[in-house]
PDB file of C-alpha atoms and ligand atoms in Angstrom:
ATOM      1  CA  MET A   1     151.475  40.741  30.948  1.00 59.00           C
ATOM      2  CA  THR A   2     153.089  44.061  30.064  1.00 63.00           C
ATOM      3  CA  ILE A   3     152.651  45.810  26.745  1.00 62.00           C
ATOM      4  CA  THR A   4     155.587  48.040  25.791  1.00 64.00           C
ATOM      5  CA  VAL A   5     154.827  51.010  23.556  1.00 60.00           C
ATOM      6  CA  THR A   6     157.245  53.916  23.136  1.00 57.00           C
ATOM      7  CA  LEU A   7     155.017  56.038  20.927  1.00 50.00           C
ATOM      8  CA  GLY A   8     151.297  56.520  20.956  1.00 46.00           C
ATOM      9  CA  PHE A   9     150.804  59.607  18.782  1.00 51.00           C
ATOM     10  CA  PRO A  10     152.759  61.749  16.338  1.00 58.00           C
ATOM     11  CA  ASP A  11     154.822  64.756  17.400  1.00 57.00           C
ATOM     12  CA  GLU A  12     156.818  67.422  15.554  1.00 52.00           C
ATOM     13  CA  ARG A  13     159.723  65.038  14.931  1.00 54.00           C
ATOM     14  CA  ASP A  14     157.497  63.015  12.602  1.00 59.00           C
ATOM     15  CA  LEU A  15     157.905  63.722   8.910  1.00 53.00           C
ATOM     16  CA  ARG A  16     155.370  65.685   6.951  1.00 54.00           C
ATOM     17  CA  SER A  17     153.492  63.454   4.550  1.00 50.00           C
ATOM     18  CA  SER A  18     153.830  66.047   1.758  1.00 55.00           C
ATOM     19  CA  ASP A  19     157.515  65.067   1.407  1.00 66.00           C
ATOM     20  CA  VAL A  20     156.692  61.716  -0.188  1.00 82.00           C
ATOM     21  CA  ASP A  21     154.505  59.927  -2.685  1.00 89.00           C
ATOM     22  CA  VAL A  22     151.280  59.714  -0.663  1.00 89.00           C
ATOM     23  CA  SER A  23     150.189  56.503  -2.404  1.00 93.00           C
ATOM     24  CA  ARG A  24     152.808  54.756  -0.252  1.00 95.00           C
ATOM     25  CA  ILE A  25     151.010  55.739   2.959  1.00 96.00           C
ATOM     26  CA  PRO A  26     148.050  53.484   3.837  1.00 97.00           C
ATOM     27  CA  PRO A  27     144.829  55.173   5.016  1.00 97.00           C
ATOM     28  CA  GLY A  28     144.880  56.366   8.629  1.00 96.00           C
ATOM     29  CA  GLN A  29     148.700  56.175   8.963  1.00 96.00           C
ATOM     30  CA  TYR A  30     151.195  58.947   9.765  1.00 95.00           C
ATOM     31  CA  LEU A  31     154.911  58.891   8.987  1.00 94.00           C
ATOM     32  CA  THR A  32     157.689  58.790  11.511  1.00 94.00           C
ATOM     33  CA  ASP A  33     161.463  58.706  11.132  1.00 93.00           C
ATOM     34  CA  ARG A  34     161.839  57.261  14.605  1.00 94.00           C
ATOM     35  CA  PHE A  35     161.602  53.538  15.292  1.00 95.00           C
ATOM     36  CA  PRO A  36     158.925  52.927  17.938  1.00 95.00           C
ATOM     37  CA  VAL A  37     159.075  49.754  20.043  1.00 96.00           C
ATOM     38  CA  LEU A  38     155.934  47.721  20.584  1.00 94.00           C
ATOM     39  CA  HIS A  39     155.469  44.258  22.038  1.00 95.00           C
ATOM     40  CA  ALA A  40     153.727  42.208  24.668  1.00 94.00           C
ATOM     41  CA  GLY A  41     155.796  40.834  27.538  1.00 95.00           C
ATOM     42  CA  VAL A  42     159.517  41.299  28.134  1.00 96.00           C
ATOM     43  CA  VAL A  43     162.526  41.319  25.796  1.00 98.00           C
ATOM     44  CA  PRO A  44     163.998  37.803  25.954  1.00 97.00           C
ATOM     45  CA  SER A  45     167.636  37.298  26.894  1.00 95.00           C
ATOM     46  CA  VAL A  46     169.041  35.165  24.110  1.00 97.00           C
ATOM     47  CA  ASP A  47     171.878  32.677  24.310  1.00 97.00           C
ATOM     48  CA  LEU A  48     172.976  31.992  20.722  1.00 98.00           C
ATOM     49  CA  SER A  49     174.592  28.699  21.716  1.00 98.00           C
ATOM     50  CA  GLU A  50     171.157  27.395  22.723  1.00 97.00           C
ATOM     51  CA  TRP A  51     169.186  29.137  19.978  1.00 98.00           C
ATOM     52  CA  ASP A  52     167.532  27.035  17.308  1.00 98.00           C
ATOM     53  CA  PHE A  53     165.030  27.494  14.504  1.00 98.00           C
ATOM     54  CA  THR A  54     162.356  24.843  13.986  1.00 98.00           C
ATOM     55  CA  VAL A  55     160.005  24.112  11.092  1.00 99.00           C
ATOM     56  CA  ASP A  56     157.337  21.531  11.944  1.00 98.00           C
ATOM     57  CA  GLY A  57     153.695  20.622  11.389  1.00 98.00           C
ATOM     58  CA  LEU A  58     152.677  19.495   7.888  1.00 98.00           C
ATOM     59  CA  VAL A  59     156.185  18.701   6.610  1.00 98.00           C
ATOM     60  CA  THR A  60     157.612  15.291   5.743  1.00 98.00           C
ATOM     61  CA  GLU A  61     160.378  15.877   8.267  1.00 98.00           C
ATOM     62  CA  THR A  62     160.744  18.408  11.098  1.00 98.00           C
ATOM     63  CA  LYS A  63     163.769  20.675  10.528  1.00 98.00           C
ATOM     64  CA  ARG A  64     165.919  22.242  13.182  1.00 98.00           C
ATOM     65  CA  TRP A  65     168.912  24.531  12.659  1.00 98.00           C
ATOM     66  CA  THR A  66     171.402  26.034  15.090  1.00 98.00           C
ATOM     67  CA  TRP A  67     172.276  29.740  14.915  1.00 98.00           C
ATOM     68  CA  LYS A  68     175.514  28.925  13.069  1.00 98.00           C
ATOM     69  CA  GLU A  69     173.699  26.779  10.506  1.00 98.00           C
ATOM     70  CA  PHE A  70     170.938  29.306  10.002  1.00 98.00           C
ATOM     71  CA  ARG A  71     173.385  32.195   9.538  1.00 98.00           C
ATOM     72  CA  SER A  72     175.326  30.241   6.908  1.00 98.00           C
ATOM     73  CA  PHE A  73     172.344  30.410   4.517  1.00 98.00           C
ATOM     74  CA  PRO A  74     172.520  33.030   1.725  1.00 98.00           C
ATOM     75  CA  SER A  75     171.249  36.450   2.763  1.00 98.00           C
ATOM     76  CA  THR A  76     170.066  39.559   0.987  1.00 98.00           C
ATOM     77  CA  ALA A  77     169.224  43.208   1.661  1.00 98.00           C
ATOM     78  CA  VAL A  78     165.817  44.835   1.188  1.00 98.00           C
ATOM     79  CA  THR A  79     164.495  48.392   1.507  1.00 98.00           C
ATOM     80  CA  VAL A  80     160.801  48.444   2.416  1.00 98.00           C
ATOM     81  CA  ASP A  81     158.039  50.531   4.008  1.00 98.00           C
ATOM     82  CA  ILE A  82     156.565  49.277   7.294  1.00 98.00           C
ATOM     83  CA  HIS A  83     153.143  50.012   8.790  1.00 98.00           C
ATOM     84  CA  CYS A  84     152.114  49.474  12.412  1.00 97.00           C
ATOM     85  CA  VAL A  85     148.469  49.037  13.368  1.00 96.00           C
ATOM     86  CA  THR A  86     149.000  51.765  16.009  1.00 94.00           C
ATOM     87  CA  LYS A  87     149.177  54.090  12.970  1.00 96.00           C
ATOM     88  CA  TRP A  88     152.824  54.861  12.429  1.00 96.00           C
ATOM     89  CA  SER A  89     154.475  54.080   9.113  1.00 97.00           C
ATOM     90  CA  LYS A  90     158.148  54.260   8.300  1.00 96.00           C
ATOM     91  CA  LEU A  91     159.419  54.464   4.726  1.00 96.00           C
ATOM     92  CA  ASP A  92     162.587  53.031   3.163  1.00 97.00           C
ATOM     93  CA  THR A  93     163.714  50.894   6.078  1.00 98.00           C
ATOM     94  CA  ASN A  94     166.840  48.789   5.393  1.00 98.00           C
ATOM     95  CA  TRP A  95     167.125  45.174   6.449  1.00 98.00           C
ATOM     96  CA  VAL A  96     169.491  42.257   5.864  1.00 98.00           C
ATOM     97  CA  GLY A  97     168.526  38.652   6.373  1.00 98.00           C
ATOM     98  CA  ILE A  98     167.743  35.276   4.892  1.00 98.00           C
ATOM     99  CA  PRO A  99     164.853  35.288   2.407  1.00 98.00           C
ATOM    100  CA  VAL A 100     161.939  33.216   3.675  1.00 98.00           C
ATOM    101  CA  THR A 101     161.944  31.432   0.279  1.00 98.00           C
ATOM    102  CA  GLU A 102     165.501  30.266   0.975  1.00 98.00           C
ATOM    103  CA  ILE A 103     164.267  28.413   4.068  1.00 98.00           C
ATOM    104  CA  TRP A 104     161.164  27.157   2.277  1.00 98.00           C
ATOM    105  CA  GLU A 105     163.366  25.369  -0.314  1.00 98.00           C
ATOM    106  CA  LYS A 106     164.837  23.256   2.477  1.00 98.00           C
ATOM    107  CA  ILE A 107     161.524  21.779   3.634  1.00 98.00           C
ATOM    108  CA  GLU A 108     158.985  19.391   2.093  1.00 98.00           C
ATOM    109  CA  PRO A 109     155.480  20.657   2.830  1.00 98.00           C
ATOM    110  CA  PHE A 110     152.442  18.401   2.523  1.00 98.00           C
ATOM    111  CA  ARG A 111     149.928  19.447  -0.130  1.00 98.00           C
ATOM    112  CA  GLU A 112     147.328  20.160   2.586  1.00 98.00           C
ATOM    113  CA  ALA A 113     149.408  22.972   4.099  1.00 98.00           C
ATOM    114  CA  THR A 114     147.791  26.395   3.543  1.00 98.00           C
ATOM    115  CA  HIS A 115     148.912  28.559   6.506  1.00 98.00           C
ATOM    116  CA  VAL A 116     151.672  28.907   9.040  1.00 98.00           C
ATOM    117  CA  LEU A 117     151.791  29.874  12.674  1.00 98.00           C
ATOM    118  CA  VAL A 118     155.089  31.687  13.262  1.00 98.00           C
ATOM    119  CA  HIS A 119     156.441  31.341  16.780  1.00 98.00           C
ATOM    120  CA  ALA A 120     158.841  33.250  19.000  1.00 98.00           C
ATOM    121  CA  TYR A 121     160.249  33.336  22.523  1.00 97.00           C
ATOM    122  CA  HIS A 122     157.673  33.393  25.339  1.00 95.00           C
ATOM    123  CA  GLY A 123     155.002  31.664  23.238  1.00 96.00           C
ATOM    124  CA  PHE A 124     154.306  34.645  20.965  1.00 97.00           C
ATOM    125  CA  THR A 125     152.712  33.628  17.640  1.00 98.00           C
ATOM    126  CA  ALA A 126     151.346  35.171  14.438  1.00 98.00           C
ATOM    127  CA  ASN A 127     149.421  33.486  11.618  1.00 98.00           C
ATOM    128  CA  LEU A 128     149.982  33.932   7.867  1.00 98.00           C
ATOM    129  CA  PRO A 129     148.768  32.310   4.641  1.00 98.00           C
ATOM    130  CA  ILE A 130     151.707  30.524   2.995  1.00 98.00           C
ATOM    131  CA  GLU A 131     151.585  32.771  -0.090  1.00 98.00           C
ATOM    132  CA  ASP A 132     152.003  35.806   2.181  1.00 98.00           C
ATOM    133  CA  LEU A 133     154.880  34.177   4.040  1.00 98.00           C
ATOM    134  CA  LEU A 134     156.689  33.557   0.749  1.00 98.00           C
ATOM    135  CA  ARG A 135     156.650  37.076  -0.715  1.00 98.00           C
ATOM    136  CA  LYS A 136     159.900  38.194  -2.336  1.00 95.00           C
ATOM    137  CA  ASP A 137     160.764  40.920   0.214  1.00 96.00           C
ATOM    138  CA  ASN A 138     160.127  38.757   3.273  1.00 98.00           C
ATOM    139  CA  LEU A 139     163.191  38.013   5.361  1.00 98.00           C
ATOM    140  CA  PHE A 140     164.284  36.374   8.521  1.00 99.00           C
ATOM    141  CA  ALA A 141     166.184  39.555   9.310  1.00 99.00           C
ATOM    142  CA  TYR A 142     169.224  39.882  11.563  1.00 98.00           C
ATOM    143  CA  GLU A 143     170.310  43.440  10.618  1.00 98.00           C
ATOM    144  CA  TYR A 144     168.447  46.726  10.612  1.00 98.00           C
ATOM    145  CA  GLY A 145     169.964  49.994   9.341  1.00 98.00           C
ATOM    146  CA  GLY A 146     173.391  48.380   8.904  1.00 97.00           C
ATOM    147  CA  ARG A 147     173.643  47.045  12.458  1.00 98.00           C
ATOM    148  CA  PRO A 148     172.627  43.846  14.244  1.00 97.00           C
ATOM    149  CA  LEU A 149     169.029  44.040  15.458  1.00 98.00           C
ATOM    150  CA  GLU A 150     168.626  45.796  18.797  1.00 98.00           C
ATOM    151  CA  PRO A 151     167.250  43.491  21.527  1.00 98.00           C
ATOM    152  CA  GLU A 152     163.941  45.403  21.645  1.00 98.00           C
ATOM    153  CA  HIS A 153     163.546  45.113  17.860  1.00 98.00           C
ATOM    154  CA  GLY A 154     163.981  41.336  17.843  1.00 98.00           C
ATOM    155  CA  TYR A 155     167.651  40.339  18.319  1.00 98.00           C
ATOM    156  CA  PRO A 156     168.900  37.971  17.078  1.00 98.00           C
ATOM    157  CA  LEU A 157     166.279  37.352  14.381  1.00 98.00           C
ATOM    158  CA  ARG A 158     162.891  38.676  13.353  1.00 98.00           C
ATOM    159  CA  LEU A 159     160.511  37.911  10.555  1.00 98.00           C
ATOM    160  CA  LEU A 160     159.905  40.797   8.149  1.00 98.00           C
ATOM    161  CA  VAL A 161     156.557  40.770   6.280  1.00 98.00           C
ATOM    162  CA  PRO A 162     156.306  44.374   5.112  1.00 98.00           C
ATOM    163  CA  HIS A 163     153.094  44.152   3.068  1.00 98.00           C
ATOM    164  CA  LEU A 164     151.004  43.403   6.197  1.00 98.00           C
ATOM    165  CA  TYR A 165     150.680  45.352   9.463  1.00 98.00           C
ATOM    166  CA  PHE A 166     153.877  45.094  11.453  1.00 98.00           C
ATOM    167  CA  TRP A 167     152.462  42.820  14.166  1.00 97.00           C
ATOM    168  CA  LYS A 168     152.964  39.967  11.654  1.00 98.00           C
ATOM    169  CA  SER A 169     156.707  40.747  11.650  1.00 98.00           C
ATOM    170  CA  VAL A 170     157.466  38.477  14.584  1.00 98.00           C
ATOM    171  CA  LYS A 171     160.398  39.575  16.754  1.00 98.00           C
ATOM    172  CA  TRP A 172     162.668  36.970  18.411  1.00 98.00           C
ATOM    173  CA  VAL A 173     161.382  34.414  15.902  1.00 98.00           C
ATOM    174  CA  ARG A 174     162.218  30.745  16.500  1.00 98.00           C
ATOM    175  CA  GLY A 175     160.381  28.936  13.717  1.00 98.00           C
ATOM    176  CA  PHE A 176     157.019  28.184  12.173  1.00 99.00           C
ATOM    177  CA  THR A 177     154.431  25.406  12.001  1.00 99.00           C
ATOM    178  CA  LEU A 178     152.644  24.455   8.770  1.00 99.00           C
ATOM    179  CA  LEU A 179     148.873  24.043   9.135  1.00 98.00           C
ATOM    180  CA  ASP A 180     145.961  22.961   6.937  1.00 98.00           C
ATOM    181  CA  GLY A 181     143.886  26.020   7.940  1.00 98.00           C
ATOM    182  CA  ASP A 182     144.114  29.454   9.548  1.00 98.00           C
ATOM    183  CA  GLN A 183     144.614  29.682  13.319  1.00 98.00           C
ATOM    184  CA  PRO A 184     144.779  32.989  15.186  1.00 98.00           C
ATOM    185  CA  GLY A 185     148.106  33.986  16.715  1.00 98.00           C
ATOM    186  CA  PHE A 186     148.679  36.138  19.805  1.00 97.00           C
ATOM    187  CA  TRP A 187     147.407  39.538  18.622  1.00 97.00           C
ATOM    188  CA  GLU A 188     144.742  37.940  16.448  1.00 97.00           C
ATOM    189  CA  ARG A 189     143.283  36.222  19.537  1.00 97.00           C
ATOM    190  CA  ASN A 190     143.344  39.639  21.203  1.00 95.00           C
ATOM    191  CA  GLY A 191     141.155  41.337  18.619  1.00 96.00           C
ATOM    192  CA  TYR A 192     143.488  42.047  15.711  1.00 97.00           C
ATOM    193  CA  HIS A 193     142.446  41.128  12.168  1.00 97.00           C
ATOM    194  CA  MET A 194     143.314  37.618  10.921  1.00 98.00           C
ATOM    195  CA  TYR A 195     145.013  38.998   7.784  1.00 98.00           C
ATOM    196  CA  GLY A 196     145.992  42.637   8.441  1.00 98.00           C
ATOM    197  CA  ASP A 197     146.339  44.428   5.084  1.00 98.00           C
ATOM    198  CA  PRO A 198     147.220  48.067   5.876  1.00 98.00           C
ATOM    199  CA  PHE A 199     145.918  49.359   2.536  1.00 98.00           C
ATOM    200  CA  ARG A 200     142.487  47.876   3.344  1.00 97.00           C
ATOM    201  CA  GLU A 201     142.748  49.022   6.982  1.00 97.00           C
ATOM    202  CA  GLN A 202     142.239  45.503   8.313  1.00 97.00           C
ATOM    203  CA  ARG A 203     143.126  46.487  11.846  1.00 96.00           C
ATOM    204  CA  PHE A 204     140.665  44.608  14.026  1.00 94.00           C
ATOM    205  CA  TRP A 205     138.223  41.710  13.862  1.00 83.00           C
ATOM    206  CA  GLY A 206     135.137  42.552  11.842  1.00 74.00           C
ATOM    207  CA  GLU A 207     136.830  45.245   9.721  1.00 69.00           C
TER     208      GLU A 207
HETATM  209  N1  MTE B   1     157.693  38.299  19.525  1.00 94.65           N
HETATM  210  C1  MTE B   1     156.930  39.387  19.311  1.00 94.65           C
HETATM  211  N2  MTE B   1     156.973  39.967  18.108  1.00 94.65           N
HETATM  212  C2  MTE B   1     156.208  41.053  17.848  1.00 94.65           C
HETATM  213  C3  MTE B   1     155.339  41.576  18.824  1.00 94.65           C
HETATM  214  C4  MTE B   1     155.292  40.938  20.093  1.00 94.65           C
HETATM  215  O1  MTE B   1     154.536  41.338  21.007  1.00 94.65           O
HETATM  216  N3  MTE B   1     156.120  39.848  20.303  1.00 94.65           N
HETATM  217  N4  MTE B   1     154.564  42.676  18.546  1.00 94.65           N
HETATM  218  C5  MTE B   1     154.318  42.985  17.133  1.00 94.65           C
HETATM  219  C6  MTE B   1     153.812  44.331  16.965  1.00 94.65           C
HETATM  220  S1  MTE B   1     152.237  44.617  17.488  1.00 94.65           S
HETATM  221  C7  MTE B   1     154.509  45.299  16.300  1.00 94.65           C
HETATM  222  S2  MTE B   1     153.796  46.786  15.876  1.00 94.65           S
HETATM  223  C8  MTE B   1     155.928  45.108  15.931  1.00 94.65           C
HETATM  224  C9  MTE B   1     156.760  46.238  16.484  1.00 94.65           C
HETATM  225  O2  MTE B   1     158.092  46.087  16.115  1.00 94.65           O
HETATM  226  P1  MTE B   1     159.153  47.116  16.643  1.00 94.65           P
HETATM  227  O3  MTE B   1     159.079  47.122  18.146  1.00 94.65           O
HETATM  228  O4  MTE B   1     160.461  46.675  16.118  1.00 94.65           O
HETATM  229  O5  MTE B   1     158.743  48.470  16.087  1.00 94.65           O
HETATM  230  O6  MTE B   1     156.439  43.887  16.408  1.00 94.65           O
HETATM  231  C10 MTE B   1     155.565  42.798  16.260  1.00 94.65           C
HETATM  232  N5  MTE B   1     156.287  41.608  16.622  1.00 94.65           N
HETATM  233 MO1   MO B   2     151.629  46.652  16.315  1.00 94.65          MO
END
């Protein structure tokens, strides 16, 4: 297992925090105007003709969409701040994608469903309470900064959950499973916090 990290600490190219409203910067974070890359394993090579998106678990019927079907759903643009547990934050990032709520309208969850496990290529997962999955700014994003996602940032599709640490923003996302309780995903099993609120510094287990 390889872990790819392009940035471990700030340097002079990082913005000075005095330039912005400091209440936007969670405790322990520094700002950068670069876009670090961080993931476990290798960047998947994606064939869009074989790509699909699956919603299963506690739903009346499993749903599966092809890339063409998924991309035909209404999309929107958001500008949000993102916060990585490795301590960089990036303000006013621009994304385009399909709101998670748009997908949610197409499924019929059972009443027992409380959480989801989001899954990606190579078995990567991340867990979220349903109410956190369904926040207004959350997207299944396919564009960043006016261009298609770069492979290392999640091409063709990544989840965007900006109010939690960025490890919840699953790159190369392929679907999610509805559950009747919380189950740790990949980073959560490796010591990261189950929830991950940057403003409460929920970085690791026991914090
Ligand atoms: N599929 C997948 N998504 C992932 C990860 C991963 O290892 N695999 N790492 C997470 C972590 S820890 C972070 S900080 C962000 C980094 O996103 P970036 O490389 O676009 O900055 O992706 C998240 N999404
Ligand atoms: Mo991260």
